[in-house]
Structures are given as C-alpha cells and as structure tokens.
Coordinates of C-alpha atoms in Angstrom, one line a residue:
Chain A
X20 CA 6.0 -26.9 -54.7
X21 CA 7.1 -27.5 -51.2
X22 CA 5.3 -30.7 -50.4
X23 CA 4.4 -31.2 -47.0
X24 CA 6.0 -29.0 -44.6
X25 CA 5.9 -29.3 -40.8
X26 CA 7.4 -27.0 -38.1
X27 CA 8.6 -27.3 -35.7
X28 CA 11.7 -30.2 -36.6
X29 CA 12.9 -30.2 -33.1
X30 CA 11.2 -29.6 -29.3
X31 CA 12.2 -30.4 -25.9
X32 CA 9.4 -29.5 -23.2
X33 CA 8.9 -30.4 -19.7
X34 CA 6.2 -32.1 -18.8
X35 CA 2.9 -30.3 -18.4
X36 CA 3.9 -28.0 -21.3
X37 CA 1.6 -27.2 -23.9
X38 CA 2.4 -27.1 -27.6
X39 CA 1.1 -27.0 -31.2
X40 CA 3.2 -29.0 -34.4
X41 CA 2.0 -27.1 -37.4
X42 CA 1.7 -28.7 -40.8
X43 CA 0.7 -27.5 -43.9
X44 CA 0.8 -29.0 -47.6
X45 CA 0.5 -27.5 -50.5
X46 CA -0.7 -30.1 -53.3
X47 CA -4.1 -29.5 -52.7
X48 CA -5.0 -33.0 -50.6
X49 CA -8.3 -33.6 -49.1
X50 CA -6.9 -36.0 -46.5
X51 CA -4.4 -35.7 -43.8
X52 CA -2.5 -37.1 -41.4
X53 CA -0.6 -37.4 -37.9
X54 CA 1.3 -40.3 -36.8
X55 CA 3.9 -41.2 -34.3
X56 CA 7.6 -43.0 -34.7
X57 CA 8.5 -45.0 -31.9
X58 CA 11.5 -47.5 -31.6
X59 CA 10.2 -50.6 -32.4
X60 CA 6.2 -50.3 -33.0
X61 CA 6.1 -48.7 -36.5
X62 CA 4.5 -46.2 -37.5
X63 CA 1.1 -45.3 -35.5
X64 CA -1.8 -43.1 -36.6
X65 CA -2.7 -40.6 -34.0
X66 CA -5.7 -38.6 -35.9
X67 CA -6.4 -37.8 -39.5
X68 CA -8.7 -35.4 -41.7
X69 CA -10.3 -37.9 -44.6
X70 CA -11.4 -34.6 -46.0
X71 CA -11.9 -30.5 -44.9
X72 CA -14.0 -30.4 -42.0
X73 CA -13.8 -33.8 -40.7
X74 CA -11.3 -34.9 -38.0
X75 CA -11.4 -38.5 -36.6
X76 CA -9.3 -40.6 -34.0
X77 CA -6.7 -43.0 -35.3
X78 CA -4.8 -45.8 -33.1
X79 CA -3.4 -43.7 -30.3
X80 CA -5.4 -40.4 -30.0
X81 CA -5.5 -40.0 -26.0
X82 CA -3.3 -37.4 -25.2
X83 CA -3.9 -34.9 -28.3
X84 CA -6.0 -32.8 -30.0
X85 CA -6.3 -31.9 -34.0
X86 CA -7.5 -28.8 -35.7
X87 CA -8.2 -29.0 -39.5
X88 CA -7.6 -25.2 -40.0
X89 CA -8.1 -25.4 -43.6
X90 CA -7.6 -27.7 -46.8
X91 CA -3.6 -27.2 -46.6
X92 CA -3.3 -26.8 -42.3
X93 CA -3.4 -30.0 -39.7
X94 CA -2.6 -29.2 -36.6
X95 CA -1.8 -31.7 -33.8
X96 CA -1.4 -30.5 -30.2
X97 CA -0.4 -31.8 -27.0
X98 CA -2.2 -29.8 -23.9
X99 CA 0.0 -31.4 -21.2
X100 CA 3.0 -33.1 -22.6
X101 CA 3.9 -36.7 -21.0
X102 CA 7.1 -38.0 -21.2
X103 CA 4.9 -40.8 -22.8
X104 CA 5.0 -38.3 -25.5
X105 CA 8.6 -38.5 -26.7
X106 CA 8.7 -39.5 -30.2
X107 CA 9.3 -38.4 -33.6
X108 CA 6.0 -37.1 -35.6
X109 CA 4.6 -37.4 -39.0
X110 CA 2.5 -35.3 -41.1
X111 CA 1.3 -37.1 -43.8
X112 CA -1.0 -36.4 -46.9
X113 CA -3.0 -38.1 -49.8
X114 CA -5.0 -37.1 -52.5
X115 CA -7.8 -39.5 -51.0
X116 CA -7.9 -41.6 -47.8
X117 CA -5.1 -44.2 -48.5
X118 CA -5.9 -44.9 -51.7
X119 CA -3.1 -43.0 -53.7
X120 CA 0.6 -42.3 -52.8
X121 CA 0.9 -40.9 -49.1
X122 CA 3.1 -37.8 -49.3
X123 CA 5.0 -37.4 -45.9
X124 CA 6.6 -34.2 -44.0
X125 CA 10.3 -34.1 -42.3
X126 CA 9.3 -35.2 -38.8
X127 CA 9.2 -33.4 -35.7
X128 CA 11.5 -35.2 -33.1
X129 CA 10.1 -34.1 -29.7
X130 CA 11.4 -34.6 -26.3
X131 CA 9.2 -34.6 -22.9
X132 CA 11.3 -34.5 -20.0
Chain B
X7 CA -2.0 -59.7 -33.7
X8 CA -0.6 -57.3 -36.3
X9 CA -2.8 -56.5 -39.3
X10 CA 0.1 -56.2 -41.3
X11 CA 3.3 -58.5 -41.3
X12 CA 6.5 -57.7 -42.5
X13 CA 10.0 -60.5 -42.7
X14 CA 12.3 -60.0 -42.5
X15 CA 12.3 -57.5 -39.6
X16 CA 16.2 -56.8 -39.9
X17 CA 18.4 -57.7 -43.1
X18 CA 22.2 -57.9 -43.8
X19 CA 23.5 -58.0 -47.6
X20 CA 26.5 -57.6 -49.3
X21 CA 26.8 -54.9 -52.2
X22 CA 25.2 -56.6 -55.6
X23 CA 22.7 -59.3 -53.6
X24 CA 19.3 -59.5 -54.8
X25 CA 17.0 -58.7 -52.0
X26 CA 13.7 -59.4 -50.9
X27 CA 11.5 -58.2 -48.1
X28 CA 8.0 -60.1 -47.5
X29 CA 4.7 -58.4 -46.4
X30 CA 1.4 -60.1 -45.5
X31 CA -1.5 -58.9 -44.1
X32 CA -5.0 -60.4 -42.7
X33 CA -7.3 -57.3 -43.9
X34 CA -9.2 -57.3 -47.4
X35 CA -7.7 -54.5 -49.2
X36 CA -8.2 -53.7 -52.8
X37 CA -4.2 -51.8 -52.9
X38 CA -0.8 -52.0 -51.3
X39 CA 2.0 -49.1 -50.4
X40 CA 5.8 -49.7 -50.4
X41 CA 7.5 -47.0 -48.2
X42 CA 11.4 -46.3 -47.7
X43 CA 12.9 -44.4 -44.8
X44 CA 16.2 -43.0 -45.0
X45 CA 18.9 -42.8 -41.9
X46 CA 18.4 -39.4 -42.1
X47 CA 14.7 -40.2 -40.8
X48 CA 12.8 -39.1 -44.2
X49 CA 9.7 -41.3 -45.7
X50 CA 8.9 -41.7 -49.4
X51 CA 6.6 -43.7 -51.2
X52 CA 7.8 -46.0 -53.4
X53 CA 5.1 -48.1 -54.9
X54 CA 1.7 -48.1 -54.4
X55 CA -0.3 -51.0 -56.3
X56 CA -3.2 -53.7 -56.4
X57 CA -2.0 -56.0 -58.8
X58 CA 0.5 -57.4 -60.5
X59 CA 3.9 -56.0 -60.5
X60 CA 5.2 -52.4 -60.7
X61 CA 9.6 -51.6 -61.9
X62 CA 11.0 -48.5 -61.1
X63 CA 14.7 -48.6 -61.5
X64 CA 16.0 -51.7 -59.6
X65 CA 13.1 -51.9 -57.4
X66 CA 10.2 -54.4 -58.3
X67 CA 7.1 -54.7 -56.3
X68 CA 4.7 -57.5 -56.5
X69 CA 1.8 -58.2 -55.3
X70 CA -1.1 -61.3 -55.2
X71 CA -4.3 -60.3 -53.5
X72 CA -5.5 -64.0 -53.6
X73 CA -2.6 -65.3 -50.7
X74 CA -2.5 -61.8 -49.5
X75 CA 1.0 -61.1 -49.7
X76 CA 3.4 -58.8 -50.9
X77 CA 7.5 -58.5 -51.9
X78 CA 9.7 -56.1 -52.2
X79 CA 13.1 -56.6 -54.3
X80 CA 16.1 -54.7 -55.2
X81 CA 18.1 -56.0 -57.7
X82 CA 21.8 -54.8 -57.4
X83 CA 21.4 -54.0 -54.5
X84 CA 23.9 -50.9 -53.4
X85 CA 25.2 -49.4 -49.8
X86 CA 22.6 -46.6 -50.3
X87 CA 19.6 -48.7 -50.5
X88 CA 20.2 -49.2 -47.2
X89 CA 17.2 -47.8 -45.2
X90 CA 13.7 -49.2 -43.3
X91 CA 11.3 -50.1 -46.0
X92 CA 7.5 -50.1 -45.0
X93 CA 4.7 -51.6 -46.2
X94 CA 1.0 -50.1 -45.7
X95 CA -2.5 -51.0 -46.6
X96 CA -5.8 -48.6 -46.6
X97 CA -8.4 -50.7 -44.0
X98 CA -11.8 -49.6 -43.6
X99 CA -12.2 -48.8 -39.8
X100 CA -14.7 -45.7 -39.7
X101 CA -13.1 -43.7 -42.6
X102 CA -10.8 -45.5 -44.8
X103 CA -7.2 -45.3 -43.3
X104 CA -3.3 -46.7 -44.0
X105 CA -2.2 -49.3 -41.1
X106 CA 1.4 -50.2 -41.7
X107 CA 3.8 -53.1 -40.7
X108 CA 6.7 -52.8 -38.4
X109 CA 9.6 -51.8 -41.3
X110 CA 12.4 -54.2 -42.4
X111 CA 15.7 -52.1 -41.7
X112 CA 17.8 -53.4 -44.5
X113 CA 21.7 -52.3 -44.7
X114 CA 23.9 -53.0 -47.4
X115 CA 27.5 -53.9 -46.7
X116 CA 30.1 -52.6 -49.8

C-alpha cells in the first residue's frame, strides 16, 4: 500500500516549458487534490476532483490544467511554465471531499527559471 | 482576511514544555484537521475532529464549535516535534473543499 505517490520529486524548466506532475493513489479515494507550497502563504488549493469525472478550480487555478485520468490518476499540468510557478506541489487525497483524514504525496519541488 | 487563523505563527520551546498552538476560523464547519509537516517537507494528518477532544500519544486536540476555535498541545514536548503544524477546515464553496491556515513552525530546543 503505497499511499499517494507523485512523480516527478524534482524539476527545473525554463520558462515556456511544458510539463505534466503525475499522481496516483492507491486507497481507492473518490476525491483528489493539487495544491501549492509557497514561503509564507500556506498551503493553496490549485484544482481538485470531489469525485471520478469531475474536476473543479480551487484558489489559484490560472496557469494549469487537471486531468482526472481515472479513480487513482490526478494529473496537474503547466502548458507554459512562469517563473510565477516555482513552488513545491502537493497531491493530496480523501476518502470524501474534506470530510475524513487528507492523505498527502511527497511533493514535487519545481523550479521555473 | 484569512478564513482560517493560526497563533502562534512561529514558536520556540525548550525540551519538556507543554505547548500549545491556537486555530480559529470565521467559516461554519461541522469538523476540524490538525496537520504536521516535517523539515524534510512531508505532511501527515494528525487529528481530524468536530468535537470534543481527541489523545494520541502526547498530542491532544480540542476543539469548541460554539467560539470557533481550536488547540493543539504537545505535552513533553521533544526536539523531534519540531515541525510546521497546520490546521484545515472543509468550507463549502462549490464542492466541499479543505482551506487551511498559514502553519505554526514550532522548534524544540534540547
């Protein structure tokens, strides 16, 4: 039982540069997550899944796109990566839109130079 | 204005203090998650509750949904306690959602 898993853990791009953060989790959720890190602001949520087949903006969505592949895959990606974009990002999942324990992934740290 | 409020933002103890961290928040909410993130960068849940009080080791979480507030203590307290703990409450905005305060980075002198 891996948990929440989320690839990669680091990326540097330049800006312009496309890229997809995978994640997958294997507890068999129907909700999940992406947020962002940043120094200072806490944890912000950029778009989550409440359930298989549904995808809706969170606080900071401009900038990225999400594909619920499946139950278990949330993908997140950035079509033209801003240095705006630096941060570290979360994967997160629940068994039912914030209303049992939130089970989080590693983090990707990525860099936009 | 924040949603959610956490105090204090950054704490210093010395080994064996009894700690606590505040939250508050302005949102009706019918539960309340307790996060801790590690140096290292990791997030775990710790509590999640919507009344009373929950134990797990030397952590106690409380909780009064009249005064809409929250507290985190660690009795004991030891150097690796130190971390940023988070609180986080589901809100209704569209779907149902966590928003979640700014973390209190506490580090515990030995």
């Amino acid at each position: 039982n891996a948990g929440v898993t989320q690839t990669p853990k680091f990326q540097v791009l330049k800006t312009g540069q496309s890229m997809t953060l995978q994640c997958a989790q294997d507890m068999n959720h129907n909700s999940m997550y992406w947020y962002r890190q940043d120094p200072g602001m806490g944890l912000r949520l950029i778009y989550y899944s409440a359930s298989e087949g549904t995808t809706d903006k969170g606080e900071v969505p401009n900038g990225y796109n999400v594909s619920r592949l499946n139950k278990r895959e949330f993908s997140l990606r950035l079509e033209s990566a801003a240095p705006s974009q630096t941060s570290v990002y979360f994967c997160a999942s629940d068994r039912d839109r914030g209303m049992n324990e939130q089970f989080f992934g590693p983090g990707t740290r990525l860099t936009v130079l | 204005k924040n949603e959610v409020e956490q105090s204090p933002q950054n704490l210093t103890a010395q080994e064996g203090e009894f700690i606590t961290i505040n939250c508050s928040y302005s949102v009706g909410i019918s539960a309340l998650h307790w996060l801790q993130q590690h140096p290292g960068g990791g997030i775990v849940s710790l509590f999640m509750l919507s009344s009373g009080k929950k134990k797990h080791g030397r952590l106690i979480a409380t909780i009064n949904i009249q005064e809409k507030h929250s507290s985190l203590h660690i009795t004991a307290s030891h150097p690796r306690d130190s971390a940023v703990y988070i609180c986080a409450v589901p809100i209704i905005q569209g779907a149902q959602k966590l928003v979640f305060g700014q973390g209190t980075r506490l580090t515990i002198n030995p």
